[in-house]
mmCIF file of C-alpha atoms in Angstrom:
data_model
loop_
_atom_site.group_PDB
_atom_site.id
_atom_site.type_symbol
_atom_site.label_atom_id
_atom_site.label_comp_id
_atom_site.label_asym_id
_atom_site.label_seq_id
_atom_site.Cartn_x
_atom_site.Cartn_y
_atom_site.Cartn_z
ATOM 1 C CA MET A 46 -48.199 -9.281 -34.229
ATOM 2 C CA LYS A 47 -50.894 -10.899 -32.627
ATOM 3 C CA PHE A 48 -48.783 -14.074 -32.275
ATOM 4 C CA ARG A 49 -45.865 -12.211 -30.849
ATOM 5 C CA ARG A 50 -48.042 -10.374 -28.255
ATOM 6 C CA ARG A 51 -49.504 -13.668 -27.177
ATOM 7 C CA GLN A 52 -45.886 -15.297 -26.931
ATOM 8 C CA MET A 53 -44.561 -12.411 -25.027
ATOM 9 C CA ALA A 54 -47.665 -12.422 -22.716
ATOM 10 C CA ALA A 55 -46.952 -16.246 -22.227
ATOM 11 C CA VAL A 56 -43.111 -15.768 -21.574
ATOM 12 C CA VAL A 57 -44.203 -12.988 -18.809
ATOM 13 C CA VAL A 58 -46.724 -15.467 -17.300
ATOM 14 C CA GLN A 59 -44.258 -18.255 -17.215
ATOM 15 C CA ALA A 60 -41.808 -15.674 -15.738
ATOM 16 C CA ARG A 61 -44.294 -14.659 -12.969
ATOM 17 C CA VAL A 62 -45.033 -18.410 -12.359
ATOM 18 C CA ARG A 63 -41.376 -19.186 -12.127
ATOM 19 C CA ALA A 64 -40.819 -16.234 -9.932
ATOM 20 C CA PHE A 65 -43.647 -17.532 -7.634
ATOM 21 C CA LEU A 66 -42.338 -20.959 -7.643
ATOM 22 C CA VAL A 67 -38.828 -19.772 -6.597
ATOM 23 C CA SER A 68 -39.944 -17.301 -4.110
ATOM 24 C CA SER A 69 -42.329 -19.982 -2.511
ATOM 25 C CA HIS A 70 -39.367 -22.491 -2.650
ATOM 26 C CA TYR A 71 -37.065 -20.116 -1.091
ATOM 27 C CA ARG A 72 -39.453 -19.035 1.718
ATOM 28 C CA VAL A 73 -40.079 -22.730 2.391
ATOM 29 C CA ALA A 74 -36.175 -23.301 2.502
ATOM 30 C CA ARG A 75 -35.653 -20.190 4.568
ATOM 31 C CA ARG A 76 -38.210 -21.481 7.092
ATOM 32 C CA VAL A 77 -36.484 -24.829 7.115
ATOM 33 C CA ARG A 78 -33.049 -23.337 7.840
ATOM 34 C CA ARG A 79 -34.316 -21.305 10.490
ATOM 35 C CA GLU A 80 -36.108 -24.281 12.106
ATOM 36 C CA GLN A 81 -32.825 -26.245 11.780
ATOM 37 C CA ALA A 82 -30.821 -23.353 13.381
ATOM 38 C CA ALA A 83 -33.098 -23.047 16.121
ATOM 39 C CA LEU A 84 -33.134 -26.644 16.751
ATOM 40 C CA LYS A 85 -29.215 -26.590 16.887
ATOM 41 C CA ILE A 86 -29.217 -23.630 18.980
ATOM 42 C CA GLN A 87 -31.759 -25.421 21.412
ATOM 43 C CA ALA A 88 -29.813 -28.517 21.177
ATOM 44 C CA GLY A 89 -26.328 -26.904 21.906
ATOM 45 C CA LEU A 90 -28.052 -24.941 24.941
ATOM 46 C CA ALA A 91 -29.684 -28.349 25.999
ATOM 47 C CA SER A 92 -26.397 -30.180 25.863
ATOM 48 C CA PHE A 93 -24.518 -27.339 27.575
ATOM 49 C CA LYS A 94 -27.363 -27.354 30.479
ATOM 50 C CA VAL A 95 -26.909 -30.983 30.626
ATOM 51 C CA ARG A 96 -23.382 -31.321 30.897
ATOM 52 C CA ARG A 97 -23.264 -28.816 33.437
ATOM 53 C CA GLU A 98 -25.591 -30.699 35.447
ATOM 54 C CA PHE A 99 -23.795 -33.891 34.786
ATOM 55 C CA MET A 100 -20.486 -32.304 35.748
ATOM 56 C CA ALA A 101 -22.183 -31.004 39.116
ATOM 57 C CA LYS A 102 -23.483 -34.426 39.870
ATOM 58 C CA LYS A 103 -20.206 -36.017 39.016
ATOM 59 C CA LEU A 104 -18.165 -33.684 41.366
ATOM 60 C CA ALA A 105 -20.673 -34.351 43.948
ATOM 61 C CA LEU A 106 -20.567 -38.100 43.335
ATOM 62 C CA MET A 107 -16.757 -38.077 43.173
ATOM 63 C CA LYS A 108 -16.777 -36.264 46.853
ATOM 64 C CA CYS A 109 -19.165 -38.651 48.000
ATOM 65 C CA GLN A 110 -16.981 -41.766 46.927
ATOM 66 C CA GLY A 111 -14.002 -40.104 48.425
ATOM 67 C CA ASN A 112 -15.780 -39.334 51.840
ATOM 68 C CA VAL A 113 -16.801 -43.092 51.844
ATOM 69 C CA LEU A 114 -13.363 -44.353 50.795
ATOM 70 C CA CYS A 115 -11.759 -42.171 53.491
ATOM 71 C CA ARG A 116 -14.167 -43.662 56.082
ATOM 72 C CA GLN A 117 -13.545 -47.132 54.805
ATOM 73 C CA LEU A 118 -9.692 -46.711 54.771
ATOM 74 C CA ARG A 119 -9.916 -44.974 58.325
ATOM 75 C CA ARG A 120 -11.709 -47.816 59.671
ATOM 76 C CA ALA A 121 -9.295 -50.395 58.057
ATOM 77 C CA TYR A 122 -6.312 -48.488 59.405
ATOM 78 C CA LEU A 123 -8.044 -48.549 62.860
ATOM 79 C CA LYS A 124 -8.634 -52.044 62.696
ATOM 80 C CA LEU A 125 -5.065 -53.120 61.440
ATOM 81 C CA ARG A 126 -3.623 -50.794 64.291
ATOM 82 C CA LYS A 127 -6.031 -52.392 66.858
ATOM 83 C CA ASP A 128 -4.784 -55.870 65.486
ATOM 84 C CA SER A 129 -1.247 -54.740 65.455
ATOM 85 C CA VAL A 130 -1.334 -53.575 69.102
ATOM 86 C CA LEU A 131 -2.995 -57.083 69.978
ATOM 87 C CA CYS A 132 -0.234 -58.861 68.280
ATOM 88 C CA GLN A 133 2.588 -56.909 69.942
ATOM 89 C CA ALA A 134 0.719 -57.315 73.215
ATOM 90 C CA LEU A 135 0.465 -61.186 72.683
ATOM 91 C CA ILE A 136 4.196 -61.357 71.738
ATOM 92 C CA ARG A 137 5.179 -59.186 74.740
ATOM 93 C CA ARG A 138 3.080 -61.397 76.932
ATOM 94 C CA TYR A 139 4.923 -64.516 75.391
ATOM 95 C CA LEU A 140 8.383 -62.942 75.893
ATOM 96 C CA ALA A 141 7.513 -61.907 79.454
ATOM 97 C CA ARG A 142 6.280 -65.237 80.432
ATOM 98 C CA ALA A 143 9.294 -67.049 78.637
ATOM 99 C CA TRP A 144 11.575 -64.489 80.788
ATOM 100 C CA TYR A 145 9.305 -65.295 84.042
ATOM 101 C CA ASN A 146 10.003 -69.147 83.506
ATOM 102 C CA LYS A 147 13.557 -68.832 82.809
ATOM 103 C CA VAL A 148 13.877 -66.669 86.122
ATOM 104 C CA ARG A 149 11.709 -68.812 88.054
ATOM 105 C CA ILE A 150 13.553 -71.995 86.797
ATOM 106 C CA ALA A 151 17.049 -70.210 87.599
ATOM 107 C CA LYS A 152 15.613 -69.085 90.881
ATOM 108 C CA SER A 153 14.620 -72.794 91.838
ATOM 109 C CA THR A 154 18.321 -73.933 90.823
ATOM 110 C CA LEU A 155 19.894 -71.219 92.874
ATOM 111 C CA GLU A 156 17.531 -71.921 95.869
ATOM 112 C CA GLY A 157 18.642 -75.788 95.584
ATOM 113 C CA ASN A 158 22.156 -74.983 95.247
ATOM 114 C CA ILE A 159 21.892 -72.750 98.462
ATOM 115 C CA GLU A 160 19.960 -75.510 100.419
ATOM 116 C CA SER A 161 22.529 -78.000 99.401
ATOM 117 C CA ILE A 162 25.281 -75.442 100.437
ATOM 118 C CA ARG A 163 23.441 -75.058 103.835
ATOM 119 C CA GLU A 164 23.041 -78.922 104.362
ATOM 120 C CA LEU A 165 26.957 -79.424 103.478
ATOM 121 C CA MET A 166 27.893 -76.709 105.866
ATOM 122 C CA HIS A 167 25.573 -78.176 108.586
ATOM 123 C CA LYS A 168 27.354 -81.519 107.817
ATOM 124 C CA HIS A 169 30.777 -79.781 107.781
ATOM 125 C CA ASN A 170 29.974 -78.371 111.321
ATOM 126 C CA LEU A 171 28.806 -81.817 112.599
ATOM 127 C CA ASP A 172 31.932 -83.465 111.355
ATOM 128 C CA ALA A 173 34.150 -80.407 112.872
ATOM 129 C CA GLN A 174 32.380 -81.201 116.313
ATOM 130 C CA GLU A 175 33.288 -84.867 115.959
ATOM 131 C CA PHE A 176 37.067 -83.734 114.984
ATOM 132 C CA LYS A 177 37.064 -81.568 118.098
ATOM 133 C CA SER A 178 36.222 -84.617 120.186
ATOM 134 C CA CYS A 179 39.385 -86.278 118.954
ATOM 135 C CA PHE A 180 41.565 -83.741 120.875
ATOM 136 C CA VAL A 181 41.959 -83.973 124.541
ATOM 137 C CA ASN A 182 40.839 -80.453 125.660
ATOM 138 C CA LYS A 183 37.808 -80.578 122.877
ATOM 139 C CA SER A 184 39.323 -77.769 121.278
ATOM 140 C CA ILE A 185 41.200 -77.708 117.646
ATOM 141 C CA SER A 186 44.774 -77.110 117.926
ATOM 142 C CA ALA A 187 46.337 -74.056 115.967
ATOM 143 C CA PRO A 188 47.721 -76.143 113.033
ATOM 144 C CA PHE A 189 44.120 -77.316 112.226
ATOM 145 C CA LYS A 190 42.130 -74.166 113.194
ATOM 146 C CA HIS A 191 41.423 -73.560 109.743
ATOM 147 C CA LEU A 192 39.127 -76.780 109.728
ATOM 148 C CA SER A 193 36.863 -75.483 112.502
ATOM 149 C CA SER A 194 34.408 -73.651 109.779
ATOM 150 C CA LEU A 195 34.154 -72.941 106.224
ATOM 151 C CA GLU A 196 34.801 -69.266 107.026
ATOM 152 C CA GLU A 197 37.811 -69.924 108.637
ATOM 153 C CA TYR A 198 38.915 -72.104 105.871
ATOM 154 C CA GLU A 199 38.477 -69.196 103.553
ATOM 155 C CA ILE A 200 40.437 -66.669 105.803
ATOM 156 C CA ALA A 201 43.335 -68.984 105.899
ATOM 157 C CA ASN A 202 43.593 -69.415 102.361
ATOM 158 C CA SER A 203 43.167 -65.672 101.640
ATOM 159 C CA SER A 204 45.889 -64.769 104.252
ATOM 160 C CA LYS A 205 48.198 -67.233 102.590
ATOM 161 C CA GLY A 206 47.730 -65.733 99.206
ATOM 162 C CA VAL A 207 45.710 -68.278 97.499
ATOM 163 C CA ALA A 208 43.396 -66.891 95.296
ATOM 164 C CA LYS A 209 40.361 -68.976 94.476
ATOM 165 C CA GLU A 210 37.589 -67.614 92.024
ATOM 166 C CA ASP A 211 35.161 -70.010 93.015
ATOM 167 C CA ALA A 212 35.414 -69.145 96.790
ATOM 168 C CA ALA A 213 32.259 -69.905 98.714
ATOM 169 C CA LEU A 214 32.892 -66.985 101.065
ATOM 170 C CA PRO A 215 34.601 -63.460 100.629
ATOM 171 C CA LYS A 216 38.101 -62.576 102.148
ATOM 172 C CA LEU A 217 36.428 -61.362 105.186
ATOM 173 C CA GLN A 218 39.630 -60.540 107.229
ATOM 174 C CA ASP A 219 41.492 -58.580 104.223
ATOM 175 C CA ILE A 220 38.236 -56.745 103.291
ATOM 176 C CA MET A 221 37.759 -55.362 106.992
ATOM 177 C CA LYS A 222 41.205 -54.579 107.296
ATOM 178 C CA GLU A 223 41.042 -52.626 104.368
ATOM 179 C CA VAL A 224 37.684 -51.023 105.219
ATOM 180 C CA ASN A 225 39.111 -49.955 108.764
ATOM 181 C CA ARG A 226 42.011 -48.402 107.106
ATOM 182 C CA LEU A 227 39.890 -46.446 104.657
ATOM 183 C CA LYS A 228 37.659 -45.177 107.042
ATOM 184 C CA GLN A 229 40.388 -43.811 109.320
ATOM 185 C CA GLU A 230 41.809 -42.151 106.357
ATOM 186 C CA ASN A 231 38.641 -40.584 105.503
ATOM 187 C CA GLU A 232 38.176 -39.331 108.869
ATOM 188 C CA LYS A 233 41.411 -37.564 108.597
ATOM 189 C CA LEU A 234 41.038 -36.226 105.190
ATOM 190 C CA GLN A 235 37.605 -34.812 106.541
ATOM 191 C CA GLU A 236 39.011 -33.057 109.486
ATOM 192 C CA GLN A 237 41.922 -31.577 107.186
ATOM 193 C CA VAL A 238 39.232 -30.286 104.660
ATOM 194 C CA MET A 239 37.007 -28.821 107.603
ATOM 195 C CA GLN A 240 39.898 -26.937 109.052
ATOM 196 C CA LEU A 241 40.951 -25.714 105.558
ATOM 197 C CA SER A 242 37.410 -24.620 105.041
ATOM 198 C CA ASN A 243 37.110 -22.826 108.427
ATOM 199 C CA ASN A 244 40.524 -21.076 107.736
ATOM 200 C CA LYS A 245 39.164 -20.023 104.103
ATOM 201 C CA MET A 246 35.825 -18.810 105.468
ATOM 202 C CA LEU A 247 37.515 -16.925 108.427
ATOM 203 C CA GLN A 248 39.980 -15.161 106.121
ATOM 204 C CA SER A 249 37.264 -14.298 103.556
ATOM 205 C CA ASN A 250 35.078 -12.886 106.356
ATOM 206 C CA ILE A 251 38.026 -10.636 107.554
ATOM 207 C CA GLU A 252 38.717 -9.577 103.857
ATOM 208 C CA GLU A 253 34.999 -8.714 103.427
ATOM 209 C CA ASP A 254 34.836 -6.674 106.725
ATOM 210 C CA LYS A 255 37.933 -4.771 105.751
ATOM 211 C CA GLU A 256 36.535 -3.931 102.184
ATOM 212 C CA LEU A 257 33.044 -2.928 103.767
ATOM 213 C CA LYS A 258 34.928 -0.623 106.296
ATOM 214 C CA ALA A 259 36.699 0.886 103.598
ATOM 215 C CA LYS A 260 33.724 1.248 101.308
ATOM 216 C CA LEU A 261 31.086 2.436 104.063
ATOM 217 C CA GLY A 262 33.430 4.513 106.389
ATOM 218 C CA ALA A 263 31.512 5.563 109.432
ATOM 219 C CA ARG A 264 28.353 3.835 107.980
ATOM 220 C CA TYR A 265 29.835 0.622 108.676
ATOM 221 C CA GLU A 266 28.602 0.845 112.495
ATOM 222 C CA GLU A 267 24.977 1.028 111.303
ATOM 223 C CA LEU A 268 25.332 -2.310 109.334
ATOM 224 C CA PRO A 269 24.461 -4.767 112.184
ATOM 225 C CA SER A 270 21.500 -2.638 112.913
ATOM 226 C CA MET A 271 20.230 -2.574 109.355
ATOM 227 C CA ILE A 272 21.050 -6.489 109.007
ATOM 228 C CA SER A 273 18.748 -7.151 112.069
ATOM 229 C CA LYS A 274 16.308 -4.878 110.567
ATOM 230 C CA LEU A 275 16.175 -6.701 107.286
ATOM 231 C CA LYS A 276 16.143 -10.095 109.149
ATOM 232 C CA GLU A 277 12.889 -8.922 111.074
ATOM 233 C CA ASP A 278 11.278 -7.682 107.809
ATOM 234 C CA LEU A 279 12.238 -11.061 106.157
ATOM 235 C CA GLN A 280 10.535 -12.803 109.274
ATOM 236 C CA ARG A 281 7.408 -10.730 109.080
ATOM 237 C CA VAL A 282 7.251 -11.211 105.125
ATOM 238 C CA ASN A 283 7.576 -15.204 105.793
ATOM 239 C CA GLU A 284 4.673 -14.897 108.444
ATOM 240 C CA TYR A 285 2.522 -13.115 105.931
ATOM 241 C CA ALA A 286 3.315 -15.687 103.340
ATOM 242 C CA LYS A 287 2.434 -18.549 105.599
ATOM 243 C CA ASN A 288 -1.003 -16.841 106.314
ATOM 244 C CA ALA A 289 -1.637 -15.939 102.815
ATOM 245 C CA LYS A 290 -4.866 -17.191 101.399
ATOM 246 C CA PRO A 291 -6.692 -16.775 97.949
ATOM 247 C CA LEU A 292 -7.597 -13.262 97.395
ATOM 248 C CA PRO A 293 -10.996 -12.160 95.824
ATOM 249 C CA ILE A 294 -10.085 -10.886 92.298
ATOM 250 C CA LYS A 295 -11.876 -9.347 89.264
ATOM 251 C CA ILE A 296 -10.849 -8.020 85.758
ATOM 252 C CA GLN A 297 -9.856 -4.268 86.237
ATOM 253 C CA HIS A 298 -11.756 -2.994 82.962
ATOM 254 C CA PRO A 299 -13.810 -4.248 80.123
ATOM 255 C CA TYR A 300 -12.093 -6.174 77.359
ATOM 256 C CA GLN A 301 -12.959 -5.313 73.558
ATOM 257 C CA TYR A 302 -13.478 -8.619 71.291
ATOM 258 C CA SER A 303 -13.347 -8.801 67.481
ATOM 259 C CA LYS A 304 -16.576 -9.408 65.504
ATOM 260 C CA TRP A 305 -15.131 -12.702 64.579
ATOM 261 C CA ASP A 306 -14.643 -13.785 68.332
ATOM 262 C CA ARG A 307 -18.000 -12.534 69.145
ATOM 263 C CA ILE A 308 -19.649 -14.755 66.540
ATOM 264 C CA HIS A 309 -17.482 -17.862 66.282
ATOM 265 C CA GLU A 310 -16.368 -17.839 69.914
ATOM 266 C CA PRO A 311 -18.703 -16.069 72.210
ATOM 267 C CA ASP A 312 -17.438 -18.027 75.411
ATOM 268 C CA ASN A 313 -13.698 -16.997 74.851
ATOM 269 C CA VAL A 314 -13.823 -14.195 77.293
ATOM 270 C CA VAL A 315 -11.274 -13.052 79.735
ATOM 271 C CA GLU A 316 -13.350 -13.604 82.820
ATOM 272 C CA ASN A 317 -12.889 -17.445 82.157
ATOM 273 C CA ALA A 318 -9.109 -16.911 83.390
ATOM 274 C CA ILE A 319 -10.327 -15.980 87.063
ATOM 275 C CA ALA A 320 -13.311 -18.369 87.147
ATOM 276 C CA ASP A 321 -12.688 -21.823 87.692
ATOM 277 C CA ASN A 322 -15.366 -23.216 85.513
ATOM 278 C CA GLY A 323 -13.417 -25.464 83.263
ATOM 279 C CA LYS A 324 -13.408 -22.855 80.209
ATOM 280 C CA ILE A 325 -10.181 -21.551 78.843
ATOM 281 C CA TYR A 326 -9.284 -18.175 77.521
ATOM 282 C CA LYS A 327 -7.225 -17.913 74.360
ATOM 283 C CA ALA A 328 -5.718 -14.731 73.096
ATOM 284 C CA LEU A 329 -2.669 -13.537 71.232
ATOM 285 C CA ASN A 330 -0.153 -12.655 73.886
ATOM 286 C CA PRO A 331 -2.775 -11.758 76.578
ATOM 287 C CA ALA A 332 -2.145 -9.269 79.154
ATOM 288 C CA ILE A 333 -4.893 -9.631 82.153
ATOM 289 C CA ASP A 334 -5.451 -6.918 84.242
ATOM 290 C CA ILE A 335 -6.691 -7.742 87.764
ATOM 291 C CA THR A 336 -8.108 -5.867 90.647
ATOM 292 C CA LEU A 337 -7.066 -7.270 93.977
ATOM 293 C CA SER A 338 -10.063 -7.361 96.694
ATOM 294 C CA ASN A 339 -11.983 -4.215 95.130
ATOM 295 C CA GLY A 340 -9.140 -2.102 94.878
ATOM 296 C CA ALA A 341 -7.813 -2.404 98.463
ATOM 297 C CA TYR A 342 -4.213 -2.690 99.288
ATOM 298 C CA CYS A 343 -2.906 -6.288 99.293
ATOM 299 C CA PHE A 344 0.122 -8.211 100.226
ATOM 300 C CA VAL A 345 0.693 -10.511 97.319
ATOM 301 C CA SER A 346 2.482 -13.657 98.277
ATOM 302 C CA GLU A 347 2.105 -15.918 95.233
ATOM 303 C CA VAL A 348 0.516 -16.158 91.997
ATOM 304 C CA VAL A 349 -0.556 -19.630 90.303
ATOM 305 C CA VAL A 350 -1.297 -19.744 86.885
ATOM 306 C CA TYR A 351 -3.037 -23.125 85.430
ATOM 307 C CA GLY A 352 -2.265 -23.159 81.683
ATOM 308 C CA GLY A 353 -4.729 -24.345 79.033
ATOM 309 C CA GLU A 354 -3.884 -25.306 75.277
ATOM 310 C CA PRO A 355 -1.472 -24.145 74.253
ATOM 311 C CA SER A 356 0.027 -23.645 77.613
ATOM 312 C CA PRO A 357 2.090 -20.607 78.378
ATOM 313 C CA ALA A 358 5.986 -20.901 78.415
ATOM 314 C CA LYS A 359 6.932 -17.404 80.078
ATOM 315 C CA VAL A 360 4.809 -15.345 82.616
ATOM 316 C CA GLU A 361 5.504 -11.611 83.901
ATOM 317 C CA ILE A 362 4.055 -10.133 86.826
ATOM 318 C CA TYR A 363 3.369 -6.268 86.951
ATOM 319 C CA LYS A 364 2.099 -4.380 89.937
ATOM 320 C CA SER A 365 0.396 -1.069 90.162
ATOM 321 C CA ASN A 366 -1.471 1.344 92.625
ATOM 322 C CA VAL A 367 -2.884 3.167 90.043
ATOM 323 C CA PRO A 368 -4.567 2.046 86.525
ATOM 324 C CA ASN A 369 -2.059 2.151 83.638
ATOM 325 C CA SER A 370 1.156 2.332 85.506
ATOM 326 C CA TRP A 371 2.826 -0.737 85.895
ATOM 327 C CA ILE A 372 6.093 -1.838 87.397
ATOM 328 C CA LEU A 373 7.588 -5.292 86.568
ATOM 329 C CA ILE A 374 8.111 -7.282 89.816
ATOM 330 C CA LYS A 375 8.529 -11.123 88.564
ATOM 331 C CA LYS A 376 9.251 -13.168 85.639
ATOM 332 C CA GLY A 377 8.769 -17.078 85.381
ATOM 333 C CA ASP A 378 9.155 -19.973 83.152
ATOM 334 C CA CYS A 379 6.717 -22.903 82.957
ATOM 335 C CA GLU A 380 8.599 -26.198 83.211
ATOM 336 C CA ASN A 381 5.862 -28.802 83.013
ATOM 337 C CA GLY A 382 3.469 -26.924 80.491
ATOM 338 C CA LYS A 383 0.583 -26.987 82.878
ATOM 339 C CA GLU A 384 1.028 -25.084 86.219
ATOM 340 C CA ILE A 385 3.361 -22.150 87.146
ATOM 341 C CA ARG A 386 3.760 -20.795 90.728
ATOM 342 C CA LEU A 387 5.402 -17.541 91.104
ATOM 343 C CA GLU A 388 6.678 -16.557 94.744
ATOM 344 C CA MET A 389 6.708 -12.610 94.781
ATOM 345 C CA PRO A 390 10.154 -11.333 95.920
ATOM 346 C CA GLY A 391 10.123 -9.223 99.201
ATOM 347 C CA GLU A 392 6.913 -7.530 100.400
ATOM 348 C CA GLN A 393 4.905 -6.709 97.339
ATOM 349 C CA VAL A 394 1.949 -4.440 98.234
ATOM 350 C CA ALA A 395 -0.787 -3.455 95.376
ATOM 351 C CA LYS A 396 -4.034 -2.725 94.338
ATOM 352 C CA TYR A 397 -3.621 -4.117 90.802
ATOM 353 C CA LEU A 398 -1.690 -6.853 89.150
ATOM 354 C CA ARG A 399 -1.030 -7.287 85.374
ATOM 355 C CA ILE A 400 -0.310 -10.975 84.196
ATOM 356 C CA LYS A 401 1.435 -11.177 80.815
ATOM 357 C CA PHE A 402 2.107 -14.359 78.862
ATOM 358 C CA PRO A 403 4.541 -13.281 76.049
ATOM 359 C CA SER A 404 4.624 -16.814 74.344
ATOM 360 C CA ASN A 405 3.413 -20.409 74.484
ATOM 361 C CA ILE A 406 5.435 -23.623 75.048
ATOM 362 C CA ARG A 407 5.425 -24.235 71.424
ATOM 363 C CA GLY A 408 7.042 -20.691 70.739
ATOM 364 C CA GLY A 409 3.782 -19.193 69.190
ATOM 365 C CA ASN A 410 1.950 -16.095 70.412
ATOM 366 C CA ILE A 411 -1.569 -17.793 71.100
ATOM 367 C CA VAL A 412 -1.829 -18.580 74.728
ATOM 368 C CA GLY A 413 -4.646 -20.613 76.676
ATOM 369 C CA ILE A 414 -5.343 -19.743 80.206
ATOM 370 C CA ARG A 415 -7.576 -22.131 82.435
ATOM 371 C CA PHE A 416 -7.425 -20.418 85.654
ATOM 372 C CA ILE A 417 -5.321 -17.941 87.986
ATOM 373 C CA THR A 418 -5.289 -17.657 91.436
ATOM 374 C CA ILE A 419 -3.694 -14.959 93.816
ATOM 375 C CA LYS A 420 -2.576 -15.755 97.219
ATOM 376 C CA GLY A 421 -1.802 -12.908 99.646
ATOM 377 C CA ILE A 422 -3.277 -10.784 102.763
ATOM 378 C CA VAL A 423 -5.619 -7.778 102.477
ATOM 379 C CA LYS A 424 -3.846 -4.808 104.261
ATOM 380 C CA GLY A 425 -5.839 -3.189 106.801
#
């Protein structure tokens, strides 16, 4: 029994020792696993951070390389274009010089030929004088009249019907006869055309008078006085237009601008359109309301618009004597894309003008205005 107790005690002690050893080994193994797991987590996080930093640096480096390559390619392109233009200039200069030398040689040849012909004609005249001395009365007889000069020789050949492609002088006699004949025919035709046109105008005037009498009735008698009155009014408007000068103008009312315009384009204001300061006013389908001479009645003769970028393609002019009540008086198109001059029809008197720009020269809606000037006379 004593041995059994000791044996059981030894077994319990061995079990406790083994349990302690297993527990100690487990705690060590768990601590090692935790350390390894922490190291793996730290390694993964560090790898993620390093890779993210690496990718950011790589992207920045690629952008820098792209900018550098772009600059290098741009410089190479500009150099290539400059060299190409220089080569083209040299080739064109060579061709121009070759053409000039060819023309100069041909000119010298022609001048030499003309000088030779002049000398031959001078010699021919001297020989013709000697030939005249062979006759008794010092005058060439009719059968030999064509030998008196080269011109007479050519005319004689042309009158005989002898056609020579290499004739030295034109067929003067035949040409002058034909020219005189055509002049006479032209004068006769012009006289006939004038007579026909006068007859047609007279007939049309008579028919118009009859139609007017039928339409106007008793009022037809007032027509001459009304026409004379209209002529006087047009003469007076013409005198106003001749004496017209640039009017003092200002913007009729304050304009509201968006927050983006106030921050990014603070100088893009409507006042630039009436101030010749070199600045441009850009807006979407702009309509500029202008007060003439501090609100006084003004005769408006002409409106001149200097376009910016993009220039306006069409312009509409409205007038008014009270704010916010507009009457269209003129439309115009911009032909050269830079300047538009619009002469007002009739006698236009107003206090305010609205200048509207529906589109630009490219078909878009954003229009640039550099300067606007209005010519006229301030009424009393």
